[in-house]
Amino acid sequence: MLKLNWDILKNRTPGSTEDFFHYDQEQLVAYLAVYRFGPNIEVCGMTHPDYRRQGLFTSLWQQAADSGVFSGAHRVLLNVPRASASGQNWIHTLRTSLNSVEYTMKLDEHGSLLDPVMHEIASLRLFQEEDAPLWARLDADAFDIPESSTMNALSSPHGPLSKIMHVIEHQGLAAGKIEVSREDKQSWIYGFAIDPALRGHGLGRSALRQVAAEEKRLGQEVWLNVVADNNRALHLYESCGFVHQDIQDYYEYQGIPLRSAAQV
């Protein structure tokens, strides 16, 4: 399963040069996307099976590097599905090291998360402009994203328009945040974070249950990604009935792109 970040693609700034394409006549046969997350850049892409081992993706990678799109990035991470033999072969033609591993998980329809409860300890409300500092603080704590990057993204006219952004509250106080992106019949949970001082009291589970129940009511499947070494979050999701579906490997790029890289 290739992670395409549809919510970002749908809201690209007009004229941006973060996507690279190769066409055979009018058919798209290879594609490379660049995504900025704070100081880091993530790269993913694909080549049509009939056009592999022709150097097309290597060429797109070189075009991206030559365009300067990676300049100023703290890290450049290449996202490769563990199950993609061609992707795993290609990544080892570059100077990279494994940076992190991410699990893709789907909520089982019979998971305990959807069991009814008498009273929810958390409540949800929609994001408001004055919540931006809260968003920035939680992103910095949970995801190591500089507060300035989050504030800039929230103020952009081409910001996260496709996401439903919830503030998690407890007894009238902001306690965390959770975002949902709906894609066809799939709803993806992003940016889920609880204030460190309020963790361990069930607020995250309560908020997650309410979001999942609403998405299920709309006929949606509920999906999320979690970093493999985030034991607290992984335990929460597994105990709620989320089931592993796929593994994404993130490789950190450590060199200048070489035109002599193996043809893929």
PDB file of C-alpha atoms in Angstrom:
ATOM      1  CA  MET A   1       0.000   0.000   0.000  1.00  0.00           C
ATOM      2  CA  LEU A   2       1.552   3.289  -1.122  1.00  0.00           C
ATOM      3  CA  LYS A   3       1.088   6.235   1.223  1.00  0.00           C
ATOM      4  CA  LEU A   4       0.087   9.176  -0.992  1.00  0.00           C
ATOM      5  CA  ASN A   5      -1.082  11.774   1.594  1.00  0.00           C
ATOM      6  CA  TRP A   6      -4.162  12.682  -0.419  1.00  0.00           C
ATOM      7  CA  ASP A   7      -5.104  15.482   1.972  1.00  0.00           C
ATOM      8  CA  ILE A   8      -1.871  17.289   1.061  1.00  0.00           C
ATOM      9  CA  LEU A   9      -2.129  16.580  -2.669  1.00  0.00           C
ATOM     10  CA  LYS A  10      -5.645  18.001  -2.785  1.00  0.00           C
ATOM     11  CA  ASN A  11      -4.432  21.284  -1.325  1.00  0.00           C
ATOM     12  CA  ARG A  12      -1.187  21.885  -3.201  1.00  0.00           C
ATOM     13  CA  THR A  13      -0.460  25.582  -3.717  1.00  0.00           C
ATOM     14  CA  PRO A  14      -1.167  26.463  -7.378  1.00  0.00           C
ATOM     15  CA  GLY A  15       2.093  26.503  -9.311  1.00  0.00           C
ATOM     16  CA  SER A  16       3.993  24.465  -6.708  1.00  0.00           C
ATOM     17  CA  THR A  17       6.850  22.292  -7.999  1.00  0.00           C
ATOM     18  CA  GLU A  18       6.625  19.386  -5.562  1.00  0.00           C
ATOM     19  CA  ASP A  19       5.271  16.735  -7.920  1.00  0.00           C
ATOM     20  CA  PHE A  20       7.203  15.129 -10.775  1.00  0.00           C
ATOM     21  CA  PHE A  21       5.631  13.071 -13.577  1.00  0.00           C
ATOM     22  CA  HIS A  22       6.613  10.888 -16.523  1.00  0.00           C
ATOM     23  CA  TYR A  23       4.091  10.193 -19.279  1.00  0.00           C
ATOM     24  CA  ASP A  24       4.090   7.741 -22.156  1.00  0.00           C
ATOM     25  CA  GLN A  25       2.018   9.732 -24.614  1.00  0.00           C
ATOM     26  CA  GLU A  26      -0.980  10.600 -22.427  1.00  0.00           C
ATOM     27  CA  GLN A  27      -0.594   7.798 -19.875  1.00  0.00           C
ATOM     28  CA  LEU A  28       0.991   8.594 -16.502  1.00  0.00           C
ATOM     29  CA  VAL A  29       3.559   5.839 -15.900  1.00  0.00           C
ATOM     30  CA  ALA A  30       5.787   7.229 -13.122  1.00  0.00           C
ATOM     31  CA  TYR A  31       5.254   9.758 -10.352  1.00  0.00           C
ATOM     32  CA  LEU A  32       7.273  11.235  -7.474  1.00  0.00           C
ATOM     33  CA  ALA A  33       5.809  13.449  -4.733  1.00  0.00           C
ATOM     34  CA  VAL A  34       7.571  15.659  -2.205  1.00  0.00           C
ATOM     35  CA  TYR A  35       5.893  16.515   1.103  1.00  0.00           C
ATOM     36  CA  ARG A  36       7.133  18.996   3.689  1.00  0.00           C
ATOM     37  CA  PHE A  37       6.528  18.261   7.372  1.00  0.00           C
ATOM     38  CA  GLY A  38       8.171  20.995   9.399  1.00  0.00           C
ATOM     39  CA  PRO A  39      11.951  20.823   8.782  1.00  0.00           C
ATOM     40  CA  ASN A  40      11.731  17.399   7.161  1.00  0.00           C
ATOM     41  CA  ILE A  41      10.794  16.276   3.664  1.00  0.00           C
ATOM     42  CA  GLU A  42       9.167  12.968   2.779  1.00  0.00           C
ATOM     43  CA  VAL A  43       9.315  11.474  -0.703  1.00  0.00           C
ATOM     44  CA  CYS A  44       7.169   8.744  -2.181  1.00  0.00           C
ATOM     45  CA  GLY A  45       6.185   7.635  -5.645  1.00  0.00           C
ATOM     46  CA  MET A  46       5.583   4.775  -8.015  1.00  0.00           C
ATOM     47  CA  THR A  47       6.245   3.377 -11.472  1.00  0.00           C
ATOM     48  CA  HIS A  48       3.717   1.431 -13.536  1.00  0.00           C
ATOM     49  CA  PRO A  49       4.682  -2.295 -13.414  1.00  0.00           C
ATOM     50  CA  ASP A  50       5.038  -2.417 -17.212  1.00  0.00           C
ATOM     51  CA  TYR A  51       7.579   0.427 -17.170  1.00  0.00           C
ATOM     52  CA  ARG A  52       9.906  -0.655 -14.367  1.00  0.00           C
ATOM     53  CA  ARG A  53      13.660  -1.139 -14.814  1.00  0.00           C
ATOM     54  CA  GLN A  54      13.806   1.639 -17.400  1.00  0.00           C
ATOM     55  CA  GLY A  55      15.248   4.257 -15.067  1.00  0.00           C
ATOM     56  CA  LEU A  56      12.071   6.351 -14.995  1.00  0.00           C
ATOM     57  CA  PHE A  57      11.856   6.762 -11.234  1.00  0.00           C
ATOM     58  CA  THR A  58      15.597   7.372 -11.004  1.00  0.00           C
ATOM     59  CA  SER A  59      15.121  10.168 -13.543  1.00  0.00           C
ATOM     60  CA  LEU A  60      12.279  11.710 -11.512  1.00  0.00           C
ATOM     61  CA  TRP A  61      14.411  11.515  -8.363  1.00  0.00           C
ATOM     62  CA  GLN A  62      17.221  13.337 -10.190  1.00  0.00           C
ATOM     63  CA  GLN A  63      14.778  15.977 -11.472  1.00  0.00           C
ATOM     64  CA  ALA A  64      13.564  16.595  -7.936  1.00  0.00           C
ATOM     65  CA  ALA A  65      17.111  16.891  -6.611  1.00  0.00           C
ATOM     66  CA  ASP A  66      18.151  19.228  -9.433  1.00  0.00           C
ATOM     67  CA  SER A  67      15.079  21.438  -8.861  1.00  0.00           C
ATOM     68  CA  GLY A  68      16.314  22.486  -5.419  1.00  0.00           C
ATOM     69  CA  VAL A  69      13.145  21.268  -3.702  1.00  0.00           C
ATOM     70  CA  PHE A  70      15.243  19.505  -1.036  1.00  0.00           C
ATOM     71  CA  SER A  71      17.270  22.599  -0.120  1.00  0.00           C
ATOM     72  CA  GLY A  72      16.998  23.660   3.505  1.00  0.00           C
ATOM     73  CA  ALA A  73      15.522  20.374   4.663  1.00  0.00           C
ATOM     74  CA  HIS A  74      16.806  18.920   7.917  1.00  0.00           C
ATOM     75  CA  ARG A  75      16.130  15.396   6.650  1.00  0.00           C
ATOM     76  CA  VAL A  76      14.940  13.850   3.400  1.00  0.00           C
ATOM     77  CA  LEU A  77      13.023  10.648   4.129  1.00  0.00           C
ATOM     78  CA  LEU A  78      12.016   8.236   1.385  1.00  0.00           C
ATOM     79  CA  ASN A  79       8.855   6.249   2.110  1.00  0.00           C
ATOM     80  CA  VAL A  80       8.929   2.658   0.790  1.00  0.00           C
ATOM     81  CA  PRO A  81       6.235   0.061   1.526  1.00  0.00           C
ATOM     82  CA  ARG A  82       7.850  -2.987   3.116  1.00  0.00           C
ATOM     83  CA  ALA A  83       5.964  -5.265   0.702  1.00  0.00           C
ATOM     84  CA  SER A  84       7.206  -3.445  -2.433  1.00  0.00           C
ATOM     85  CA  ALA A  85      10.096  -5.538  -3.786  1.00  0.00           C
ATOM     86  CA  SER A  86      10.844  -3.033  -6.559  1.00  0.00           C
ATOM     87  CA  GLY A  87      10.815  -0.103  -4.121  1.00  0.00           C
ATOM     88  CA  GLN A  88      13.048  -1.886  -1.629  1.00  0.00           C
ATOM     89  CA  ASN A  89      15.479  -2.824  -4.410  1.00  0.00           C
ATOM     90  CA  TRP A  90      15.594   0.759  -5.680  1.00  0.00           C
ATOM     91  CA  ILE A  91      16.136   2.368  -2.287  1.00  0.00           C
ATOM     92  CA  HIS A  92      19.284   0.308  -1.784  1.00  0.00           C
ATOM     93  CA  THR A  93      20.843   1.869  -4.887  1.00  0.00           C
ATOM     94  CA  LEU A  94      21.038   5.141  -2.929  1.00  0.00           C
ATOM     95  CA  ARG A  95      23.006   6.154   0.130  1.00  0.00           C
ATOM     96  CA  THR A  96      20.338   5.746   2.775  1.00  0.00           C
ATOM     97  CA  SER A  97      19.811   4.326   6.245  1.00  0.00           C
ATOM     98  CA  LEU A  98      16.596   3.105   7.825  1.00  0.00           C
ATOM     99  CA  ASN A  99      15.218   5.984   9.908  1.00  0.00           C
ATOM    100  CA  SER A 100      11.879   4.687  11.166  1.00  0.00           C
ATOM    101  CA  VAL A 101       9.132   2.147  10.622  1.00  0.00           C
ATOM    102  CA  GLU A 102       5.424   2.963  10.518  1.00  0.00           C
ATOM    103  CA  TYR A 103       2.430   0.654  10.800  1.00  0.00           C
ATOM    104  CA  THR A 104      -0.747   1.186   8.800  1.00  0.00           C
ATOM    105  CA  MET A 105      -3.737   0.043  10.859  1.00  0.00           C
ATOM    106  CA  LYS A 106      -7.459  -0.379  10.243  1.00  0.00           C
ATOM    107  CA  LEU A 107     -10.203  -0.501  12.866  1.00  0.00           C
ATOM    108  CA  ASP A 108     -11.861  -3.911  13.058  1.00  0.00           C
ATOM    109  CA  GLU A 109     -15.627  -3.567  12.861  1.00  0.00           C
ATOM    110  CA  HIS A 110     -15.901  -5.729  15.965  1.00  0.00           C
ATOM    111  CA  GLY A 111     -13.197  -3.881  17.904  1.00  0.00           C
ATOM    112  CA  SER A 112     -13.860  -2.822  21.482  1.00  0.00           C
ATOM    113  CA  LEU A 113     -13.563   0.835  20.529  1.00  0.00           C
ATOM    114  CA  LEU A 114     -17.125   0.835  19.227  1.00  0.00           C
ATOM    115  CA  ASP A 115     -18.618  -0.652  22.403  1.00  0.00           C
ATOM    116  CA  PRO A 116     -21.099   1.809  23.959  1.00  0.00           C
ATOM    117  CA  VAL A 117     -20.189   3.593  27.197  1.00  0.00           C
ATOM    118  CA  MET A 118     -22.342   5.379  29.735  1.00  0.00           C
ATOM    119  CA  HIS A 119     -20.377   8.622  29.749  1.00  0.00           C
ATOM    120  CA  GLU A 120     -17.496  10.013  27.695  1.00  0.00           C
ATOM    121  CA  ILE A 121     -14.854  11.807  29.738  1.00  0.00           C
ATOM    122  CA  ALA A 122     -13.705  13.810  26.702  1.00  0.00           C
ATOM    123  CA  SER A 123     -15.704  16.077  24.432  1.00  0.00           C
ATOM    124  CA  LEU A 124     -14.934  17.273  20.907  1.00  0.00           C
ATOM    125  CA  ARG A 125     -15.389  20.635  19.243  1.00  0.00           C
ATOM    126  CA  LEU A 126     -14.201  21.994  15.923  1.00  0.00           C
ATOM    127  CA  PHE A 127     -10.930  23.881  15.588  1.00  0.00           C
ATOM    128  CA  GLN A 128     -11.131  27.680  15.786  1.00  0.00           C
ATOM    129  CA  GLU A 129      -8.557  30.240  14.788  1.00  0.00           C
ATOM    130  CA  GLU A 130      -7.608  30.936  18.397  1.00  0.00           C
ATOM    131  CA  ASP A 131      -6.660  27.249  18.813  1.00  0.00           C
ATOM    132  CA  ALA A 132      -3.602  27.649  16.565  1.00  0.00           C
ATOM    133  CA  PRO A 133      -1.094  28.034  19.462  1.00  0.00           C
ATOM    134  CA  LEU A 134      -2.496  24.867  21.054  1.00  0.00           C
ATOM    135  CA  TRP A 135      -2.062  23.033  17.719  1.00  0.00           C
ATOM    136  CA  ALA A 136       1.509  24.259  17.425  1.00  0.00           C
ATOM    137  CA  ARG A 137       2.428  23.275  20.975  1.00  0.00           C
ATOM    138  CA  LEU A 138       0.964  19.778  20.655  1.00  0.00           C
ATOM    139  CA  ASP A 139       2.582  19.188  17.246  1.00  0.00           C
ATOM    140  CA  ALA A 140       5.944  20.210  18.673  1.00  0.00           C
ATOM    141  CA  ASP A 141       5.596  17.890  21.670  1.00  0.00           C
ATOM    142  CA  ALA A 142       4.124  14.857  19.914  1.00  0.00           C
ATOM    143  CA  PHE A 143       5.666  15.020  16.432  1.00  0.00           C
ATOM    144  CA  ASP A 144       8.757  17.229  16.847  1.00  0.00           C
ATOM    145  CA  ILE A 145       7.390  19.765  14.361  1.00  0.00           C
ATOM    146  CA  PRO A 146       8.605  23.335  15.058  1.00  0.00           C
ATOM    147  CA  GLU A 147       5.787  25.548  16.303  1.00  0.00           C
ATOM    148  CA  SER A 148       6.561  28.091  13.580  1.00  0.00           C
ATOM    149  CA  SER A 149       5.972  25.447  10.880  1.00  0.00           C
ATOM    150  CA  THR A 150       2.560  24.542  12.274  1.00  0.00           C
ATOM    151  CA  MET A 151       1.556  28.199  12.607  1.00  0.00           C
ATOM    152  CA  ASN A 152       2.607  28.891   9.009  1.00  0.00           C
ATOM    153  CA  ALA A 153       0.657  25.874   7.740  1.00  0.00           C
ATOM    154  CA  LEU A 154      -2.474  26.902   9.631  1.00  0.00           C
ATOM    155  CA  SER A 155      -2.308  30.459   8.300  1.00  0.00           C
ATOM    156  CA  SER A 156      -1.785  29.391   4.691  1.00  0.00           C
ATOM    157  CA  PRO A 157      -4.761  29.980   2.350  1.00  0.00           C
ATOM    158  CA  HIS A 158      -4.023  26.477   1.025  1.00  0.00           C
ATOM    159  CA  GLY A 159      -3.855  24.865   4.462  1.00  0.00           C
ATOM    160  CA  PRO A 160      -5.464  21.616   5.667  1.00  0.00           C
ATOM    161  CA  LEU A 161      -8.846  22.372   4.068  1.00  0.00           C
ATOM    162  CA  SER A 162      -9.772  18.721   3.589  1.00  0.00           C
ATOM    163  CA  LYS A 163      -9.269  17.776   7.220  1.00  0.00           C
ATOM    164  CA  ILE A 164     -11.825  17.861  10.001  1.00  0.00           C
ATOM    165  CA  MET A 165      -9.934  19.274  12.960  1.00  0.00           C
ATOM    166  CA  HIS A 166     -11.192  18.598  16.485  1.00  0.00           C
ATOM    167  CA  VAL A 167     -10.080  20.036  19.797  1.00  0.00           C
ATOM    168  CA  ILE A 168     -10.334  17.455  22.585  1.00  0.00           C
ATOM    169  CA  GLU A 169     -11.651  18.954  25.815  1.00  0.00           C
ATOM    170  CA  HIS A 170     -11.978  17.740  29.388  1.00  0.00           C
ATOM    171  CA  GLN A 171     -14.113  19.665  31.858  1.00  0.00           C
ATOM    172  CA  GLY A 172     -14.073  22.686  29.557  1.00  0.00           C
ATOM    173  CA  LEU A 173     -10.281  22.746  29.137  1.00  0.00           C
ATOM    174  CA  ALA A 174      -8.391  21.954  25.931  1.00  0.00           C
ATOM    175  CA  ALA A 175      -6.651  18.609  26.419  1.00  0.00           C
ATOM    176  CA  GLY A 176      -5.561  17.557  22.929  1.00  0.00           C
ATOM    177  CA  LYS A 177      -6.369  17.390  19.239  1.00  0.00           C
ATOM    178  CA  ILE A 178      -7.373  14.896  16.572  1.00  0.00           C
ATOM    179  CA  GLU A 179      -7.806  15.339  12.810  1.00  0.00           C
ATOM    180  CA  VAL A 180      -9.768  13.293  10.273  1.00  0.00           C
ATOM    181  CA  SER A 181      -9.411  13.177   6.490  1.00  0.00           C
ATOM    182  CA  ARG A 182     -12.156  11.445   4.508  1.00  0.00           C
ATOM    183  CA  GLU A 183     -11.092   9.767   1.262  1.00  0.00           C
ATOM    184  CA  ASP A 184     -13.853   7.903  -0.573  1.00  0.00           C
ATOM    185  CA  LYS A 185     -14.863   5.151   1.882  1.00  0.00           C
ATOM    186  CA  GLN A 186     -11.798   5.566   4.091  1.00  0.00           C
ATOM    187  CA  SER A 187     -11.349   7.999   6.976  1.00  0.00           C
ATOM    188  CA  TRP A 188      -7.783   8.574   8.138  1.00  0.00           C
ATOM    189  CA  ILE A 189      -6.892   9.834  11.613  1.00  0.00           C
ATOM    190  CA  TYR A 190      -3.969  12.257  11.794  1.00  0.00           C
ATOM    191  CA  GLY A 191      -2.296  14.567  14.272  1.00  0.00           C
ATOM    192  CA  PHE A 192      -3.716  12.782  17.321  1.00  0.00           C
ATOM    193  CA  ALA A 193      -2.126  14.166  20.479  1.00  0.00           C
ATOM    194  CA  ILE A 194      -3.007  14.592  24.153  1.00  0.00           C
ATOM    195  CA  ASP A 195      -1.394  17.184  26.417  1.00  0.00           C
ATOM    196  CA  PRO A 196       1.462  15.389  28.258  1.00  0.00           C
ATOM    197  CA  ALA A 197       0.096  16.501  31.634  1.00  0.00           C
ATOM    198  CA  LEU A 198      -3.258  14.808  30.908  1.00  0.00           C
ATOM    199  CA  ARG A 199      -2.154  11.496  29.456  1.00  0.00           C
ATOM    200  CA  GLY A 200      -3.023   8.205  31.078  1.00  0.00           C
ATOM    201  CA  HIS A 201      -6.576   9.153  32.106  1.00  0.00           C
ATOM    202  CA  GLY A 202      -8.484   7.725  29.143  1.00  0.00           C
ATOM    203  CA  LEU A 203      -9.026  11.011  27.300  1.00  0.00           C
ATOM    204  CA  GLY A 204      -7.386   9.720  24.129  1.00  0.00           C
ATOM    205  CA  ARG A 205      -9.457   6.559  24.083  1.00  0.00           C
ATOM    206  CA  SER A 206     -12.642   8.564  24.663  1.00  0.00           C
ATOM    207  CA  ALA A 207     -11.876  10.977  21.807  1.00  0.00           C
ATOM    208  CA  LEU A 208     -10.842   8.154  19.497  1.00  0.00           C
ATOM    209  CA  ARG A 209     -14.071   6.280  20.252  1.00  0.00           C
ATOM    210  CA  GLN A 210     -16.218   9.287  19.380  1.00  0.00           C
ATOM    211  CA  VAL A 211     -14.401   9.948  16.114  1.00  0.00           C
ATOM    212  CA  ALA A 212     -14.552   6.279  15.111  1.00  0.00           C
ATOM    213  CA  ALA A 213     -18.255   6.054  15.919  1.00  0.00           C
ATOM    214  CA  GLU A 214     -19.034   9.100  13.758  1.00  0.00           C
ATOM    215  CA  GLU A 215     -17.013   7.810  10.805  1.00  0.00           C
ATOM    216  CA  LYS A 216     -18.629   4.378  11.077  1.00  0.00           C
ATOM    217  CA  ARG A 217     -22.049   6.054  11.153  1.00  0.00           C
ATOM    218  CA  LEU A 218     -21.161   7.640   7.815  1.00  0.00           C
ATOM    219  CA  GLY A 219     -20.218   4.261   6.366  1.00  0.00           C
ATOM    220  CA  GLN A 220     -16.485   4.891   6.479  1.00  0.00           C
ATOM    221  CA  GLU A 221     -13.607   2.564   7.309  1.00  0.00           C
ATOM    222  CA  VAL A 222     -11.271   4.025   9.959  1.00  0.00           C
ATOM    223  CA  TRP A 223      -7.513   3.978   9.291  1.00  0.00           C
ATOM    224  CA  LEU A 224      -4.396   5.460  10.862  1.00  0.00           C
ATOM    225  CA  ASN A 225      -0.608   5.279  10.822  1.00  0.00           C
ATOM    226  CA  VAL A 226       1.581   4.929  13.896  1.00  0.00           C
ATOM    227  CA  VAL A 227       5.353   4.845  14.315  1.00  0.00           C
ATOM    228  CA  ALA A 228       6.411   1.358  15.372  1.00  0.00           C
ATOM    229  CA  ASP A 229       8.442   2.508  18.393  1.00  0.00           C
ATOM    230  CA  ASN A 230       5.616   4.665  19.822  1.00  0.00           C
ATOM    231  CA  ASN A 231       4.681   1.989  22.337  1.00  0.00           C
ATOM    232  CA  ARG A 232       2.053   4.037  24.170  1.00  0.00           C
ATOM    233  CA  ALA A 233       0.097   4.863  21.014  1.00  0.00           C
ATOM    234  CA  LEU A 234       0.569   1.391  19.543  1.00  0.00           C
ATOM    235  CA  HIS A 235      -0.803  -0.252  22.690  1.00  0.00           C
ATOM    236  CA  LEU A 236      -3.798   2.112  22.674  1.00  0.00           C
ATOM    237  CA  TYR A 237      -4.669   1.376  19.049  1.00  0.00           C
ATOM    238  CA  GLU A 238      -4.231  -2.377  19.380  1.00  0.00           C
ATOM    239  CA  SER A 239      -6.337  -2.476  22.552  1.00  0.00           C
ATOM    240  CA  CYS A 240      -9.063  -0.518  20.737  1.00  0.00           C
ATOM    241  CA  GLY A 241      -9.249  -3.029  17.897  1.00  0.00           C
ATOM    242  CA  PHE A 242      -7.001  -1.513  15.230  1.00  0.00           C
ATOM    243  CA  VAL A 243      -5.383  -4.271  13.168  1.00  0.00           C
ATOM    244  CA  HIS A 244      -2.062  -4.112  11.310  1.00  0.00           C
ATOM    245  CA  GLN A 245      -2.486  -3.904   7.529  1.00  0.00           C
ATOM    246  CA  ASP A 246       0.848  -2.755   6.134  1.00  0.00           C
ATOM    247  CA  ILE A 247       4.358  -1.582   7.054  1.00  0.00           C
ATOM    248  CA  GLN A 248       6.001   1.573   5.705  1.00  0.00           C
ATOM    249  CA  ASP A 249       9.793   1.942   5.896  1.00  0.00           C
ATOM    250  CA  TYR A 250      11.319   5.428   5.997  1.00  0.00           C
ATOM    251  CA  TYR A 251      14.902   5.726   4.766  1.00  0.00           C
ATOM    252  CA  GLU A 252      16.975   8.834   5.434  1.00  0.00           C
ATOM    253  CA  TYR A 253      18.860  10.035   2.372  1.00  0.00           C
ATOM    254  CA  GLN A 254      22.544  10.674   3.022  1.00  0.00           C
ATOM    255  CA  GLY A 255      24.095  11.674  -0.249  1.00  0.00           C
ATOM    256  CA  ILE A 256      23.878  13.546  -3.518  1.00  0.00           C
ATOM    257  CA  PRO A 257      21.675  11.768  -6.094  1.00  0.00           C
ATOM    258  CA  LEU A 258      23.840   9.832  -8.532  1.00  0.00           C
ATOM    259  CA  ARG A 259      22.949   9.606 -12.217  1.00  0.00           C
ATOM    260  CA  SER A 260      24.614   6.188 -12.270  1.00  0.00           C
ATOM    261  CA  ALA A 261      22.059   4.734  -9.826  1.00  0.00           C
ATOM    262  CA  ALA A 262      20.658   1.334 -10.849  1.00  0.00           C
ATOM    263  CA  GLN A 263      17.881   1.470 -13.404  1.00  0.00           C
ATOM    264  CA  VAL A 264      14.403   0.764 -12.043  1.00  0.00           C
TER     265      VAL A 264
END
